[in-house]
Short mmCIF file of the C-alpha atoms (twelve columns), coordinates in Angstrom:
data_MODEL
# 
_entry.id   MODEL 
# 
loop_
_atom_site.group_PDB 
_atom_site.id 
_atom_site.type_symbol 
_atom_site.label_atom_id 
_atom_site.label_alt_id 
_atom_site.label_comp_id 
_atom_site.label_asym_id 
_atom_site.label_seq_id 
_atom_site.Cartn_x 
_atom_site.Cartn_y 
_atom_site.Cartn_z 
_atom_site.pdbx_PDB_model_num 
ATOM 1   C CA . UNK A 1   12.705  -5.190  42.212 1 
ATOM 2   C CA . UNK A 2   15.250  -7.951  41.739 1 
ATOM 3   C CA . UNK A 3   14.319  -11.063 43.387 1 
ATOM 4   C CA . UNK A 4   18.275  -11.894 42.877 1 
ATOM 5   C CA . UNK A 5   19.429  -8.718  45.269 1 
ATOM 6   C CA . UNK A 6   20.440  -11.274 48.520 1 
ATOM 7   C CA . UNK A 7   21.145  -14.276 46.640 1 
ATOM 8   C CA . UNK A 8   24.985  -14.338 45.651 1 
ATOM 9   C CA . UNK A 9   26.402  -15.797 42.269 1 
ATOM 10  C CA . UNK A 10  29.678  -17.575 41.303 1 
ATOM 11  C CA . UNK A 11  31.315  -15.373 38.534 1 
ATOM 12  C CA . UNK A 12  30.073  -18.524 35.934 1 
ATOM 13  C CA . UNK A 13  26.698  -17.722 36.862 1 
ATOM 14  C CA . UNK A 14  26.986  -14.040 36.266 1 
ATOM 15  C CA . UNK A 15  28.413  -14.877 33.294 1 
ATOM 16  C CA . UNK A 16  25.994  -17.055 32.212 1 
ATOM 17  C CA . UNK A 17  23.249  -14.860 33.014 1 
ATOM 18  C CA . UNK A 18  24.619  -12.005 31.550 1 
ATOM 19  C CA . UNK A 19  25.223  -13.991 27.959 1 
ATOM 20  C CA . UNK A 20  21.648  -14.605 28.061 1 
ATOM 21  C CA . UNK A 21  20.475  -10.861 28.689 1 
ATOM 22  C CA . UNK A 22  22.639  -10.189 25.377 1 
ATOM 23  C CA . UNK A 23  21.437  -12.637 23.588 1 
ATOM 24  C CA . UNK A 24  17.673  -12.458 24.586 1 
ATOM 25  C CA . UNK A 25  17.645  -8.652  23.113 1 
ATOM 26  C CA . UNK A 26  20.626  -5.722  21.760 1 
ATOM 27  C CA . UNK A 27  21.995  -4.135  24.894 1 
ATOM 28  C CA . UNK A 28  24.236  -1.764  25.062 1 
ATOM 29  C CA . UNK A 29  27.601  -1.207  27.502 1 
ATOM 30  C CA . UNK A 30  25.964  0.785   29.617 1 
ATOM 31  C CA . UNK A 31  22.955  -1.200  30.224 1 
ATOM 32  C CA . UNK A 32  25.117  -4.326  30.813 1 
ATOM 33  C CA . UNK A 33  27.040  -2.345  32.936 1 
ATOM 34  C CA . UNK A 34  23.746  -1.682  34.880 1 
ATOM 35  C CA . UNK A 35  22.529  -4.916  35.219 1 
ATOM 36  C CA . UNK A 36  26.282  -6.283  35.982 1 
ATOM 37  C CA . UNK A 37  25.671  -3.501  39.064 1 
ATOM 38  C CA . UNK A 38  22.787  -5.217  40.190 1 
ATOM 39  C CA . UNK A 39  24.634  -8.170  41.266 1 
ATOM 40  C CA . UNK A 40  27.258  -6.456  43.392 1 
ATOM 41  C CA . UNK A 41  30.083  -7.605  41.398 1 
ATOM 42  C CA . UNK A 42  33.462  -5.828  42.683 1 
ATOM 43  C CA . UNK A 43  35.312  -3.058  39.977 1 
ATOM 44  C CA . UNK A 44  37.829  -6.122  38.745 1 
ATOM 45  C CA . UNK A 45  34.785  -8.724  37.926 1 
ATOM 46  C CA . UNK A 46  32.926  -6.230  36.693 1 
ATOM 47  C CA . UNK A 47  35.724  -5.327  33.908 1 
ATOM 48  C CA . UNK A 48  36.484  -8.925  33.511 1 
ATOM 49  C CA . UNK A 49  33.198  -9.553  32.594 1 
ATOM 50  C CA . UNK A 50  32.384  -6.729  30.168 1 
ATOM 51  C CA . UNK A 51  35.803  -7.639  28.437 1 
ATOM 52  C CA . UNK A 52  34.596  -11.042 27.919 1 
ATOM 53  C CA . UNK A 53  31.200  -9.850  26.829 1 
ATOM 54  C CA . UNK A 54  32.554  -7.811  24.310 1 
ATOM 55  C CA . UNK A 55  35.257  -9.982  22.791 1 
ATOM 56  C CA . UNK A 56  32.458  -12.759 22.279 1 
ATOM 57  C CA . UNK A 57  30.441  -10.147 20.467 1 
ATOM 58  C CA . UNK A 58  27.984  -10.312 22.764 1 
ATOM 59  C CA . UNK A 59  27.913  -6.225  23.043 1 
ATOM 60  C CA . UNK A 60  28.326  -4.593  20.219 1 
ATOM 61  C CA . UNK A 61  27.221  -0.825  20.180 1 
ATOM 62  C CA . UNK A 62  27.092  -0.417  16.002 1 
ATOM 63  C CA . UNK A 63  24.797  -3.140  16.051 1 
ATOM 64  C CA . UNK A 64  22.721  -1.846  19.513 1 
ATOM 65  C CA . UNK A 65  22.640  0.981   17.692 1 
ATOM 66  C CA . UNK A 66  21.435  0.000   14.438 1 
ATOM 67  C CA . UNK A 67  18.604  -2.072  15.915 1 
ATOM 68  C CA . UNK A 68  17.704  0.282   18.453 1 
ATOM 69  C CA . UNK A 69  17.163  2.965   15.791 1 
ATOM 70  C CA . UNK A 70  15.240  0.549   13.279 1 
ATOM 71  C CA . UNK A 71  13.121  -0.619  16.218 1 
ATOM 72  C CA . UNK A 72  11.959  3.192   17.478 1 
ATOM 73  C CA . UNK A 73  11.528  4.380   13.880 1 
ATOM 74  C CA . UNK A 74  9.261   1.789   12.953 1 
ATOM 75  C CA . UNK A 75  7.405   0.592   15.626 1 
ATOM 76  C CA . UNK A 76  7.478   3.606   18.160 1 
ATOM 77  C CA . UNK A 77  7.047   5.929   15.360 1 
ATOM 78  C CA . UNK A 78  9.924   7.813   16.531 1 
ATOM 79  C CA . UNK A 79  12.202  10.841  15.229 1 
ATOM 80  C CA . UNK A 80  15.661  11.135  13.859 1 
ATOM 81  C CA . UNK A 81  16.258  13.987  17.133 1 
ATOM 82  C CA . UNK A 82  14.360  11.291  19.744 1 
ATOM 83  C CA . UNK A 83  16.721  8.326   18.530 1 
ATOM 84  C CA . UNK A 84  19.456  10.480  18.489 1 
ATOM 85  C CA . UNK A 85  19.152  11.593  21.917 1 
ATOM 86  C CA . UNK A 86  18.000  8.222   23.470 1 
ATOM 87  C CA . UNK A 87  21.292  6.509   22.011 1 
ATOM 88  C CA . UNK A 88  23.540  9.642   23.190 1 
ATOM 89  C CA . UNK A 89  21.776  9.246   26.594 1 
ATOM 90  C CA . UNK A 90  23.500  5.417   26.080 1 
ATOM 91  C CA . UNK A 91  26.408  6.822   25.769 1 
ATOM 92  C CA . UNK A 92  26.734  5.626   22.433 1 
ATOM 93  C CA . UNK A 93  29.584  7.804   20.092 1 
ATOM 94  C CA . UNK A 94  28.564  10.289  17.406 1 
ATOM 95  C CA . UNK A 95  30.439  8.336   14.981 1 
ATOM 96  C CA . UNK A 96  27.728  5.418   15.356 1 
ATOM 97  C CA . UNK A 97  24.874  7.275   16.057 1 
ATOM 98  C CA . UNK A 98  25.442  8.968   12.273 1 
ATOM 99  C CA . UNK A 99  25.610  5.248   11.340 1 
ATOM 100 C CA . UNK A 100 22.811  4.027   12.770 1 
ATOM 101 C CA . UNK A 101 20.299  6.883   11.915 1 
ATOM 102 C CA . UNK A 102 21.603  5.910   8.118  1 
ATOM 103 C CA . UNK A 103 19.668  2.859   8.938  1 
ATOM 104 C CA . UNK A 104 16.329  4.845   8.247  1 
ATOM 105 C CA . UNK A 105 15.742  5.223   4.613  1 
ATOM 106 C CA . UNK A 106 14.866  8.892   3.987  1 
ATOM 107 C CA . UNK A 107 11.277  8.047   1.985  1 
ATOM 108 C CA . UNK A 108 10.631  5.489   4.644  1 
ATOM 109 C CA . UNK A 109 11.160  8.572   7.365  1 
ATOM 110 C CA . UNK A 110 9.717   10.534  5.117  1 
ATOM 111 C CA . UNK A 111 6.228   8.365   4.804  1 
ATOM 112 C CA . UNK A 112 6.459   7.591   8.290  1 
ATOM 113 C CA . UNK A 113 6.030   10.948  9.337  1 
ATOM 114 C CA . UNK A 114 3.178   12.037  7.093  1 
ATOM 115 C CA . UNK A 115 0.966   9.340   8.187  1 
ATOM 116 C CA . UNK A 116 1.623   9.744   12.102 1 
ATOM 117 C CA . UNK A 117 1.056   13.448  11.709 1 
ATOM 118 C CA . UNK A 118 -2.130  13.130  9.839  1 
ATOM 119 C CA . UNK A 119 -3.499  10.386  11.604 1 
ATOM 120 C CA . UNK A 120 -2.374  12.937  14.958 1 
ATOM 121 C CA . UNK A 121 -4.172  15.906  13.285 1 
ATOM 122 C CA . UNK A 122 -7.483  13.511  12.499 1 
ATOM 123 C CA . UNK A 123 -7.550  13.014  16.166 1 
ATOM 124 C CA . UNK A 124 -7.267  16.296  17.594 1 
ATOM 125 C CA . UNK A 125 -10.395 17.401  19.300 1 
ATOM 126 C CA . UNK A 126 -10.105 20.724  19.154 1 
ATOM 127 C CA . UNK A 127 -11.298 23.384  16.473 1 
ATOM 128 C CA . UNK A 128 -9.093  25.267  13.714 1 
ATOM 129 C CA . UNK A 129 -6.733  27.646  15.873 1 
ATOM 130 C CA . UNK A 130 -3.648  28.496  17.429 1 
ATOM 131 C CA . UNK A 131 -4.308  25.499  20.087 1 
ATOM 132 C CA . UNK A 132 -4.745  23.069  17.734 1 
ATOM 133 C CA . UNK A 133 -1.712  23.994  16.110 1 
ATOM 134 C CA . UNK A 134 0.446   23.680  19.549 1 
ATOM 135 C CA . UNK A 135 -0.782  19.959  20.176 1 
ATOM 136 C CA . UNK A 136 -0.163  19.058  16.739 1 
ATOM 137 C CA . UNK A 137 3.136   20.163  16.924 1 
ATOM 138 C CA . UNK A 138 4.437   19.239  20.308 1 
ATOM 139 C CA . UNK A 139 3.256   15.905  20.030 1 
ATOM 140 C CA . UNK A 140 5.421   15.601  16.660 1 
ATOM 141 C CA . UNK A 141 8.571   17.536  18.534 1 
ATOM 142 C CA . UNK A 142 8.100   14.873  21.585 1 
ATOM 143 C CA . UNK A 143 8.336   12.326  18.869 1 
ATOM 144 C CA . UNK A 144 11.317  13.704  17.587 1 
ATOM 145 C CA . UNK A 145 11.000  15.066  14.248 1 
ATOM 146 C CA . UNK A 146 12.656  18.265  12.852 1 
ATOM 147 C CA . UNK A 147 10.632  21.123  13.249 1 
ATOM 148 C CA . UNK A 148 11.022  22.537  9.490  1 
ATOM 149 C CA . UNK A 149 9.082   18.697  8.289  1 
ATOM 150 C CA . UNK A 150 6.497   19.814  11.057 1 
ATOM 151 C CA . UNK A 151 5.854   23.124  10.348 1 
ATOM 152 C CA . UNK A 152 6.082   22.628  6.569  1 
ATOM 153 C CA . UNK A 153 3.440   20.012  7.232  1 
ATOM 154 C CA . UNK A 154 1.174   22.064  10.032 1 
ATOM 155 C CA . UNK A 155 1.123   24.397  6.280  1 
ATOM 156 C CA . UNK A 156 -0.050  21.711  4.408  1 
ATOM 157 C CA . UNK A 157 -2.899  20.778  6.542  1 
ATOM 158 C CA . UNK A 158 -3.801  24.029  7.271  1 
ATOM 159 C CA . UNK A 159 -5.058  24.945  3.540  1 
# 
């Protein structure tokens, strides 16, 4: 819970405050939009605000975009489909979601996947079989990878 919710701010301290939460990490409109919510800011602030916060290049959704995607591929482990939809539910455009998924260098991806689904079908507990086969590939759809690189590869580990 904010600790902030009954304690009221001068537009200079929103502003300040919200120049840090930029800075501190890539945040997208909406999220900054969120936050600028939290501290009850009325319709006119609130656009005066984002304005300002995007004119200063302190939002910039390419960039959220490109980092986001980087970040989730290579430290979450995550899919081309998972990023896709996580920046779409950030109402981030097509246009830059294309861009930003261009971020992931196809052998990286590529690499990336085989050793997460190998180290995933190492640590399966159950025997050879059709249930085996399920977790394996849930677990890689709820990561977000295409299903033709997870069944191609469900192939490969089954001979």
């Amino acid at each position: 819970m904010n600790k902030e919710k009954n304690i009221s701010f001068s537009l200079q301290d929103i502003r300040a405050k919200m120049e840090y939460y930029c800075t501190y990490q890539e945040r997208c409109y909406k999220e900054v939009e969120e936050k600028l919510y939290s501290y009850r800011v009325t319709s006119i602030e609130k656009e005066s605000l984002l304005i300002y916060l995007i004119e200063n290049n302190y939002i910039n959704e390419e960039r959220f975009a490109k980092s986001f995607t980087r970040g989730k591929h290579n430290y979450k482990g995550w899919g081309k489909l998972r990023i896709k939809n996580e920046l779409k539910f950030r109402n981030i455009s097509s246009k830059i979601i294309e861009i930003a998924l261009n971020e992931i260098d196809q052998e990286t991806y590529l690499n990336n996947f085989n050793k997460l689904s190998e180290k995933h079908w190492a640590n399966l507990n159950e025997k050879e079989g059709i249930k085996k086969n399920k977790k394996f590939t849930d677990y890689l759809i709820r990561k977000g990878y295409e299903s033709n690189l997870i069944f191609n590869k469900l192939q490969d580990l089954e001979n």
